[in-house]
Short mmCIF file of C-alpha atoms and ligand atoms in Angstrom, two decimals:
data_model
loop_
_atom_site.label_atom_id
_atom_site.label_comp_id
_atom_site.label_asym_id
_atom_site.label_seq_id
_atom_site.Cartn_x
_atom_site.Cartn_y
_atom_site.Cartn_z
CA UNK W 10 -58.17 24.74 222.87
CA UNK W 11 -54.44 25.26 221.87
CA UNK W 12 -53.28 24.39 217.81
CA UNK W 13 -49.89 24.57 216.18
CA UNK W 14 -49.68 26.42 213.02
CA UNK W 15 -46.69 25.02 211.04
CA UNK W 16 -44.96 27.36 208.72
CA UNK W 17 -45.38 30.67 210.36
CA UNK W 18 -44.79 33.75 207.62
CA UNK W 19 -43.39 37.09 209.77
CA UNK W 20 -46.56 38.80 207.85
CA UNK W 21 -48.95 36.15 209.13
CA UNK W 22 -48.45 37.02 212.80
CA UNK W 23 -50.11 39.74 213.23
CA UNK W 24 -53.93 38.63 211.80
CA UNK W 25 -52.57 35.33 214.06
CA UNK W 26 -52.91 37.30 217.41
CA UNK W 27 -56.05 39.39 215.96
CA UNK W 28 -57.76 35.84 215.41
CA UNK W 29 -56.60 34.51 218.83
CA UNK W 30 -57.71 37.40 220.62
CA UNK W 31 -60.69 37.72 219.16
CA UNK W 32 -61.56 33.58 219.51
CA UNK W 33 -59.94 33.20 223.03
CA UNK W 34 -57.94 30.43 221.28
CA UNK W 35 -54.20 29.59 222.13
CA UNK W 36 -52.13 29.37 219.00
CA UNK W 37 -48.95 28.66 218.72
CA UNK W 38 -46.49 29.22 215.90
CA UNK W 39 -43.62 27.55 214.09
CA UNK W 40 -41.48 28.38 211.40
CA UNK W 41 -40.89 24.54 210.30
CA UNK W 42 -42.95 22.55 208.15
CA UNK W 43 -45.07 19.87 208.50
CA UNK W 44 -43.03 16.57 207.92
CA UNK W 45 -41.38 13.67 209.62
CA UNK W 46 -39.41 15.72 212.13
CA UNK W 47 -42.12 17.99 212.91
CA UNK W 48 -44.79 15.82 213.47
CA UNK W 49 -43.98 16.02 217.40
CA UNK W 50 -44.91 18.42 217.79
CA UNK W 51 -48.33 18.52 217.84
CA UNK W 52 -48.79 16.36 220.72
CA UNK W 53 -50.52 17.68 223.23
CA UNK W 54 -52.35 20.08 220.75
CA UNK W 55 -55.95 20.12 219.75
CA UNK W 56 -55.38 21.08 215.97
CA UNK W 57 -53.22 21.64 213.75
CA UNK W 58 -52.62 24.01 210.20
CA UNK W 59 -49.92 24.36 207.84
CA UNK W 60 -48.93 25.57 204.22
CA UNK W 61 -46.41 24.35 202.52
CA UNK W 62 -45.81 22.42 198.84
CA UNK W 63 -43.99 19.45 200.02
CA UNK W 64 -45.98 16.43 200.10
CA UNK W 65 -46.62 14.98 203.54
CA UNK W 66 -44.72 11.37 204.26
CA UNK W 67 -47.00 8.93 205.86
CA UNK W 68 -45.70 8.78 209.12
CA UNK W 69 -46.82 12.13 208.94
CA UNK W 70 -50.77 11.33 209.21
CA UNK W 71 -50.03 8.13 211.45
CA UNK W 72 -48.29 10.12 214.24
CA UNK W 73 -51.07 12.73 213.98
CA UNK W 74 -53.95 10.31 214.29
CA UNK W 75 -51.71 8.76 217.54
CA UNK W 76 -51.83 12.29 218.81
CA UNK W 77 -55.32 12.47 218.53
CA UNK W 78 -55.27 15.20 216.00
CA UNK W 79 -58.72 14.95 214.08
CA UNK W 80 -57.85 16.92 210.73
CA UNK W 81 -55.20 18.58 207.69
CA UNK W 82 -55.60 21.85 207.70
CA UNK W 83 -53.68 23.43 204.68
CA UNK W 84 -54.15 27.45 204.53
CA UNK W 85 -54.35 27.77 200.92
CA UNK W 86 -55.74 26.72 198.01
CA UNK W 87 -53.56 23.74 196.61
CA UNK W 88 -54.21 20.57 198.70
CA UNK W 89 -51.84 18.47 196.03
CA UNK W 90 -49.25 17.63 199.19
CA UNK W 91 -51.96 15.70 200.69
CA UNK W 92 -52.51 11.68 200.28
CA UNK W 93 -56.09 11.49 200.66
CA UNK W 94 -56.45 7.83 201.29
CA UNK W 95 -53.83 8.26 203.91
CA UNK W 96 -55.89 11.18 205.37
CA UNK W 97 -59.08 8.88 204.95
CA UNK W 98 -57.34 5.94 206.54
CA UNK W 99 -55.94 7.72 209.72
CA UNK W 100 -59.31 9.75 209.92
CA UNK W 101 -58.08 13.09 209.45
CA UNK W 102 -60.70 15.56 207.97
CA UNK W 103 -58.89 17.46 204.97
CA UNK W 104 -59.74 21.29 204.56
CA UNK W 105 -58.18 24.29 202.59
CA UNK W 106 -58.83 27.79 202.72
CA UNK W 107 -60.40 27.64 198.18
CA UNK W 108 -60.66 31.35 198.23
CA UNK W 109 -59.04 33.51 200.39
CA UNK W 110 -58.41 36.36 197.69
CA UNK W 111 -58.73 35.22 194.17
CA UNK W 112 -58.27 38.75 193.06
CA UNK W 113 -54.71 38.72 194.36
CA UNK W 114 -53.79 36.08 191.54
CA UNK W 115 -56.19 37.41 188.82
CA UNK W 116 -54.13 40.65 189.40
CA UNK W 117 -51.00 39.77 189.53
CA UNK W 118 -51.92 37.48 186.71
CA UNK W 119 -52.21 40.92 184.77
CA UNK W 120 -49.85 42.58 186.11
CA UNK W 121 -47.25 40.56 184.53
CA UNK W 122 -49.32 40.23 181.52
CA UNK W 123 -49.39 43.92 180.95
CA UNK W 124 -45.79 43.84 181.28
CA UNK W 125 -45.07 41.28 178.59
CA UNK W 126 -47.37 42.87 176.16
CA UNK W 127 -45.59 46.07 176.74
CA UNK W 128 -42.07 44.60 176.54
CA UNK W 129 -40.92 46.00 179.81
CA UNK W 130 -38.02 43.88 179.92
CA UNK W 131 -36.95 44.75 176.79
CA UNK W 132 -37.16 48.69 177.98
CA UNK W 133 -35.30 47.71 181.07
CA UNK W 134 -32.50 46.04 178.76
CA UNK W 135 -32.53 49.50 177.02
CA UNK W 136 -32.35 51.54 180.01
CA UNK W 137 -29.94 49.78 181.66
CA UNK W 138 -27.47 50.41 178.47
CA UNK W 139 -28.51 53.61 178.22
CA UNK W 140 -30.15 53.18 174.59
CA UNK W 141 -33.55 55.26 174.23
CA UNK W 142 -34.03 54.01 170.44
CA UNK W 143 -37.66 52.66 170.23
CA UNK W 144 -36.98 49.92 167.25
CA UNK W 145 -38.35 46.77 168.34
CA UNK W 146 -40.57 48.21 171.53
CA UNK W 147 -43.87 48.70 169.39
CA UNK W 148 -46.48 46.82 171.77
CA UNK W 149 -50.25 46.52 171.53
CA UNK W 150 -53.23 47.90 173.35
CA UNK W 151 -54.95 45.33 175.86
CA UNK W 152 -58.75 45.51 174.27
CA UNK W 153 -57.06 44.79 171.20
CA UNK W 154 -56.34 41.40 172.52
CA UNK W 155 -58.01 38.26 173.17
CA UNK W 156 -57.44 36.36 176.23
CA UNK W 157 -57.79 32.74 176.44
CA UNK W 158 -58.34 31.43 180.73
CA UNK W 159 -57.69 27.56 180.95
CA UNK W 160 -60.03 27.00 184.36
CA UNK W 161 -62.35 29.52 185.19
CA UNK W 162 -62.60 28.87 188.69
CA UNK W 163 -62.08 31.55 191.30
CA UNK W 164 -59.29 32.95 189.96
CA UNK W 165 -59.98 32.14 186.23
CA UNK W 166 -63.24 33.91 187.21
CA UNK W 167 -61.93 36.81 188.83
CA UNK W 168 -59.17 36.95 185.91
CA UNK W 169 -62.24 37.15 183.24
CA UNK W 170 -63.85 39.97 184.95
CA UNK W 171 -60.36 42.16 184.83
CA UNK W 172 -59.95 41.48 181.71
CA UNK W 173 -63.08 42.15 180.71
CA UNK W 174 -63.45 45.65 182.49
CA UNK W 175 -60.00 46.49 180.41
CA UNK W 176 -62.33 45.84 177.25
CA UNK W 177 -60.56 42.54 175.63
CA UNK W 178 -62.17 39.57 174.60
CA UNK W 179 -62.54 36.83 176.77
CA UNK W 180 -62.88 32.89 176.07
CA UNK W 181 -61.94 30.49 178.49
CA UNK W 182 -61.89 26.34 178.78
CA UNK W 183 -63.19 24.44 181.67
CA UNK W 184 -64.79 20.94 182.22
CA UNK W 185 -67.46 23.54 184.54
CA UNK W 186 -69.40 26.21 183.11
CA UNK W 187 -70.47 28.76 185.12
CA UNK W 188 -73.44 30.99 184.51
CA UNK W 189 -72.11 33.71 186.27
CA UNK W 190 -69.49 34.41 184.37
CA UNK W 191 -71.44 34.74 181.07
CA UNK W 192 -70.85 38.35 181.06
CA UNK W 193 -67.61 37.92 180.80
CA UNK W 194 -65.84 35.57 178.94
CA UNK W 195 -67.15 32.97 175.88
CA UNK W 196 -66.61 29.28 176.79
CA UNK W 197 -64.37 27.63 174.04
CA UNK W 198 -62.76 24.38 173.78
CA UNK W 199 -58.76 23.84 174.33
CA UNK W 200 -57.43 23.92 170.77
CA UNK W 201 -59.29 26.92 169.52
CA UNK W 202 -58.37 28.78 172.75
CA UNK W 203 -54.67 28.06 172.34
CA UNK W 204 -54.55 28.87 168.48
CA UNK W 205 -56.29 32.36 169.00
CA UNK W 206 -55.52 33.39 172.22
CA UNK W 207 -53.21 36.63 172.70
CA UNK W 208 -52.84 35.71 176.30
CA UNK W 209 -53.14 32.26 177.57
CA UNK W 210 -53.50 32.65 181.67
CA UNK W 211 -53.62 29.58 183.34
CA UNK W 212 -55.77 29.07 186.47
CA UNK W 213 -56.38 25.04 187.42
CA UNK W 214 -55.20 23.09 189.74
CA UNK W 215 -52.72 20.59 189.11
CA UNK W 216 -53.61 17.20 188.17
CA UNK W 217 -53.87 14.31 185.88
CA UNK W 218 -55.55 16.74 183.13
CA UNK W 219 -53.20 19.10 183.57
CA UNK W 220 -49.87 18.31 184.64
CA UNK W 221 -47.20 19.01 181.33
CA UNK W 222 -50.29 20.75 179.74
CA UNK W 223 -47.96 23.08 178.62
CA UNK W 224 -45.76 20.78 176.36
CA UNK W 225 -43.61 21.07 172.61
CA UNK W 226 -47.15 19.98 171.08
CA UNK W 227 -49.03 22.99 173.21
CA UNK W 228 -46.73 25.69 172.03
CA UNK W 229 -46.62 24.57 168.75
CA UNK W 230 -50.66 25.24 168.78
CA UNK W 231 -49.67 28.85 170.26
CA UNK W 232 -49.55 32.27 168.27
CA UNK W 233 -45.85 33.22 168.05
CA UNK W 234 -47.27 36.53 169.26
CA UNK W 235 -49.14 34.87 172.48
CA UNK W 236 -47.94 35.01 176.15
CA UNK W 237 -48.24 32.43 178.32
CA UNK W 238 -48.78 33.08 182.08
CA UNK W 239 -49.10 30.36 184.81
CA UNK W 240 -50.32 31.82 188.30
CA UNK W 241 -51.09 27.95 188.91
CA UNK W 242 -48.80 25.36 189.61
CA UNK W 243 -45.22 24.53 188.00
CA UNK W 244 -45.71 21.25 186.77
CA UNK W 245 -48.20 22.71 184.23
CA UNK W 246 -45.55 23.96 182.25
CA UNK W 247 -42.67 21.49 181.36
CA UNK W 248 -40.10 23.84 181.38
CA UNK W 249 -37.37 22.78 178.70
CA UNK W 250 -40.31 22.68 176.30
CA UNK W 251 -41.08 26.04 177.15
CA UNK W 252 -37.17 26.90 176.47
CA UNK W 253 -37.38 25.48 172.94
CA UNK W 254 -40.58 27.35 172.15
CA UNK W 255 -39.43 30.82 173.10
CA UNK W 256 -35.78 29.63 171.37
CA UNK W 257 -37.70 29.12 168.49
CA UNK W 258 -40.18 32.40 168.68
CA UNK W 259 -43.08 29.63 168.91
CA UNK W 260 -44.88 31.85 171.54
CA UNK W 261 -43.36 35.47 172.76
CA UNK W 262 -43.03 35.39 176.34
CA UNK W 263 -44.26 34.14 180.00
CA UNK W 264 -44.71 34.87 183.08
CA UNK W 265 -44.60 32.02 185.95
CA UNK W 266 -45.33 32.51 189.30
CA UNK W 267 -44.95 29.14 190.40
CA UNK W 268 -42.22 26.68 189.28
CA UNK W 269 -42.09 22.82 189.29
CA UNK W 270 -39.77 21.42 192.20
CA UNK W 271 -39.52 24.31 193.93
CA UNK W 272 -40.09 22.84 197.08
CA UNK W 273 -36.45 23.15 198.56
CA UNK W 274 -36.55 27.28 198.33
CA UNK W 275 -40.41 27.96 198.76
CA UNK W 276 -40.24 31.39 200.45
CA UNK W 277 -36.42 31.15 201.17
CA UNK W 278 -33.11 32.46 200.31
CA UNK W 279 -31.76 29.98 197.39
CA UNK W 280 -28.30 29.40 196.58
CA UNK W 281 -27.66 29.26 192.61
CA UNK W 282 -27.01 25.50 193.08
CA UNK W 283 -30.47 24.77 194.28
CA UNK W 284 -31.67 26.34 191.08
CA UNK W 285 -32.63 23.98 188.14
CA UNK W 286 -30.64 25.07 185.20
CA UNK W 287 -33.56 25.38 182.94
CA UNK W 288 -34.41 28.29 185.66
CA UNK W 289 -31.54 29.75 185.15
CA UNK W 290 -32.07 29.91 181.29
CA UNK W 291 -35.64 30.73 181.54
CA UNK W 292 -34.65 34.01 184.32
CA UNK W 293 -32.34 35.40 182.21
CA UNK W 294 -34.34 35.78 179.07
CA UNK W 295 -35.89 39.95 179.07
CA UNK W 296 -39.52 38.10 177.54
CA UNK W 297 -39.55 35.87 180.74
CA UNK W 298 -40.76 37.08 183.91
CA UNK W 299 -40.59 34.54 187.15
CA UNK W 300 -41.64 35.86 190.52
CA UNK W 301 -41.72 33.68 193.60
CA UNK W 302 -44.99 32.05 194.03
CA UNK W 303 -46.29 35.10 195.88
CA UNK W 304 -49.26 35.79 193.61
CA UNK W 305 -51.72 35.46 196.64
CA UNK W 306 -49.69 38.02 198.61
CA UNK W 307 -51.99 40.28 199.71
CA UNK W 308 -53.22 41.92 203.04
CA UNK W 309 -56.50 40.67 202.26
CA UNK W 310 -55.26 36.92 201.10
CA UNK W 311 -53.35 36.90 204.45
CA UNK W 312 -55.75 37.75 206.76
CA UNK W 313 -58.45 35.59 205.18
CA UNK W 314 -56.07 32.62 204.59
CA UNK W 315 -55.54 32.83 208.27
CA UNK W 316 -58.68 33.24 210.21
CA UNK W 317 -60.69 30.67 207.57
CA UNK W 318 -58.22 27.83 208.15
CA UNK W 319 -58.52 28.35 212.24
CA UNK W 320 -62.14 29.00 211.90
CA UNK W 321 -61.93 25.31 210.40
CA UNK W 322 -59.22 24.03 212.20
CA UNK W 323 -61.60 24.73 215.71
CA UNK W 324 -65.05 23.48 213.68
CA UNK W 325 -63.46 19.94 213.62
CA UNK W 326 -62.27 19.85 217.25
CA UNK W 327 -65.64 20.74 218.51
CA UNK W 328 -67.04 18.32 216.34
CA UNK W 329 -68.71 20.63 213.80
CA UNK W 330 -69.07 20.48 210.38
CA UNK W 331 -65.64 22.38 208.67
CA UNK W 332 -66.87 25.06 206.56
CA UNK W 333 -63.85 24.41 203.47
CA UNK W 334 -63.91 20.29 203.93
CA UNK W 335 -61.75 18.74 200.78
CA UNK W 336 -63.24 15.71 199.39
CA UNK W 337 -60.95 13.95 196.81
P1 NAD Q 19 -60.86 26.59 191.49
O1 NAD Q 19 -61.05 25.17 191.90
O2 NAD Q 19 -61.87 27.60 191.89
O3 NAD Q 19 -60.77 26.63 189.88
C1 NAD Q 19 -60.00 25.74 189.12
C2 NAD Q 19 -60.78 25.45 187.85
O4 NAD Q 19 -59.95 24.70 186.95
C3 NAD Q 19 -62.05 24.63 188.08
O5 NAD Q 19 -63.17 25.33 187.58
C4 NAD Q 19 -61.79 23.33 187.31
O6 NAD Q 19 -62.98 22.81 186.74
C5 NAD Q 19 -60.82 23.81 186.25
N1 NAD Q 19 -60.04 22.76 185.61
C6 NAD Q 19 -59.50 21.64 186.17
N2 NAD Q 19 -58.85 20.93 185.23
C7 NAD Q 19 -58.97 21.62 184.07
C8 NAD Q 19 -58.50 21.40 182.75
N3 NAD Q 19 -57.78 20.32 182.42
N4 NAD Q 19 -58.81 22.33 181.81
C9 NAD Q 19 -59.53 23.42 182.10
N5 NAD Q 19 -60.01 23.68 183.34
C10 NAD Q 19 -59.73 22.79 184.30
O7 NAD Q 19 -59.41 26.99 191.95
P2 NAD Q 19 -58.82 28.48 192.10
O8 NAD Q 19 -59.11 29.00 193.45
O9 NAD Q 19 -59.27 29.29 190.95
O10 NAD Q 19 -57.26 28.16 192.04
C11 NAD Q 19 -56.68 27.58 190.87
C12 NAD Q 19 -55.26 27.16 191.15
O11 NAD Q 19 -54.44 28.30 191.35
C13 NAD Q 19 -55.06 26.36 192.45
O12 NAD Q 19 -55.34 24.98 192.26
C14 NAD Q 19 -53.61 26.59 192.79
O13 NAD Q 19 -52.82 25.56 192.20
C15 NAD Q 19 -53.30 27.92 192.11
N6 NAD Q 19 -53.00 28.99 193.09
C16 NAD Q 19 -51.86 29.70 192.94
C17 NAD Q 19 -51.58 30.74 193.84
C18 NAD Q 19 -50.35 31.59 193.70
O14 NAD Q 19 -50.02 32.35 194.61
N7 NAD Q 19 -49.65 31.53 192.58
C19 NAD Q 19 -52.45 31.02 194.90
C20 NAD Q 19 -53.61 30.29 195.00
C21 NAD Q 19 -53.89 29.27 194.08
#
């Protein structure tokens, strides 16, 4: 069996040739992407896996199912580039790796949480000017705080348990409730959690509920002592709205992992000009933290995203049942 991974990290290779070795399977590895002048490529291969933001074009699935290739497999969580009536029409089984390390989210989630709430980038202002005055750098104590999770899922979860351990209060919204996270967090619906929450940590996918959740009228619901972090996806948060808020002191801060558009320098070198200016605006403010959608990077998340996308990938060749099939 030979299968073409698209979108080949460096760091991936290694748990790439572990998984090979250890499964006798051929793999074979490309930097490129999935996407009309890809496609190609995967003739004469068995399989096929890939992660990547962009949606997929439909030629995309046609030329696959003409190849003979019999599924999508997207190493990560977010499946949102995938047309699932074009999968469903070309008969390509859909799977995603849903939980390859949802700890490496939840903490980075509070990593940059702990670092609003203690105004790092106000001390690293300071510092860099060489000013060791305190005024303005009082901060709070975590368990002083309560933190409001919109989706509880497996990061949401894993997020509520951190938290927990750390001793704050926990609510959370979600259309699911879970028994097994009773322990730690109190279910709540959307309004109270955004009017009380010190820390609003977003964990859902995106979608019709939730895309421009984060909106003028959201903020305006906020403390203008909360911080909002989005681990999730970019087009949660409408960004000039969140401009206005923090221009305003509506809310005090956030920290976004993932931004909308940025599809054209996903885990590349950008050039200022591929940057949307309300980026720009956003990086440059010391209460605003961005990092580059690298929440899941973790040993762990690697070599789990890698050998339970293959372990899929080879189910549906064979013509087993996929462990991590996405239904839609
Ligand atoms: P999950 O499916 O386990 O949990 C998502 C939860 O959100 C579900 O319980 C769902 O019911 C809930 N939800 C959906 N719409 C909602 C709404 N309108 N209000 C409240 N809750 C709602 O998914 P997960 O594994 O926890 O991942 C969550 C998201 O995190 C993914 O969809 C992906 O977009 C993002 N993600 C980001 C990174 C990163 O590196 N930044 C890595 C992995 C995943």
């Amino acid at each position: 069996m030979k299968i073409l991974m698209y979108a080949v990290l460096e760091p991936e290779k290694k748990y790439i040739k572990q998984w090979s070795e250890q499964t006798g399977v051929e793999v074979k590895c490309v930097d490129e992407r999935l996407n009309a002048q890809t496609v190609d490529w995967a003739q004469g291969f068995d399989g096929i896996d890939f992660q990547q933001t962009q949606p997929l074009e439909p030629v995309v699935y046609q030329k696959l199912h003409e190849y003979g290739i019999k599924q999508l497999t997207a190493r990560m969580v977010g499946y949102d580039m995938i047309d699932f009536d074009l999968a469903k029409k070309y008969s390509l089984v859909v799977t995603n790796v849903p939980a390859y390390s949802p700890r490496a989210i939840a903490e980075m989630g509070l990593t940059q949480a702990l670092r609003l709430v203690r105004k790092l980038g106000y001390y690293d202002q300071r510092m860099d000017k060489l000013d060791f005055r305190w005024a303005g750098l009082e901060s709070t104590e975590i368990y002083n705080l309560t933190v409001g999770i919109i989706g509880a899922g497996h990061i949401g979860g894993a997020t509520a348990q951190l938290y927990s351990a750390l001793g704050a209060k926990v609510i959370a919204t979600d259309p699911i409730h879970r028994v097994e996270l009773n322990p730690y967090l109190e279910y709540t619906d959307q309004e109270t959690l955004l009017k009380t929450a010190d820390i609003v940590t977003v964990h859902t996918p995106l979608n019709e509920t939730t895309t421009n959740m984060f909106n003028g009228a959201a903020f305006k619901k906020m403390k203008p002592t909360a911080y909002l972090i989005n681990m999730a996806r970019g087009g949660i948060v409408n960004a000039a709205d969140l401009i206005t808020a923090l221009q305003n002191k509506e809310i005090a801060g956030a920290a976004l992992d993932t931004l909308a558009d940025e599809g054209q320098f996903f885990e590349k070198q950008a050039t200022p000009d591929e940057i949307p200016e309300d980026y720009k605006t956003l990086r440059a403010m010391p209460n605003v933290l961005i990092s580059p959608h690298s929440a899941f990077y973790t040993d762990t998340a690697m070599k789990n995203m890698v050998a339970m996308g293959l372990n899929d990938v080879v189910a549906v060749v064979k013509g087993q049942r996929p462990q991590f099939e996405v239904f839609n």
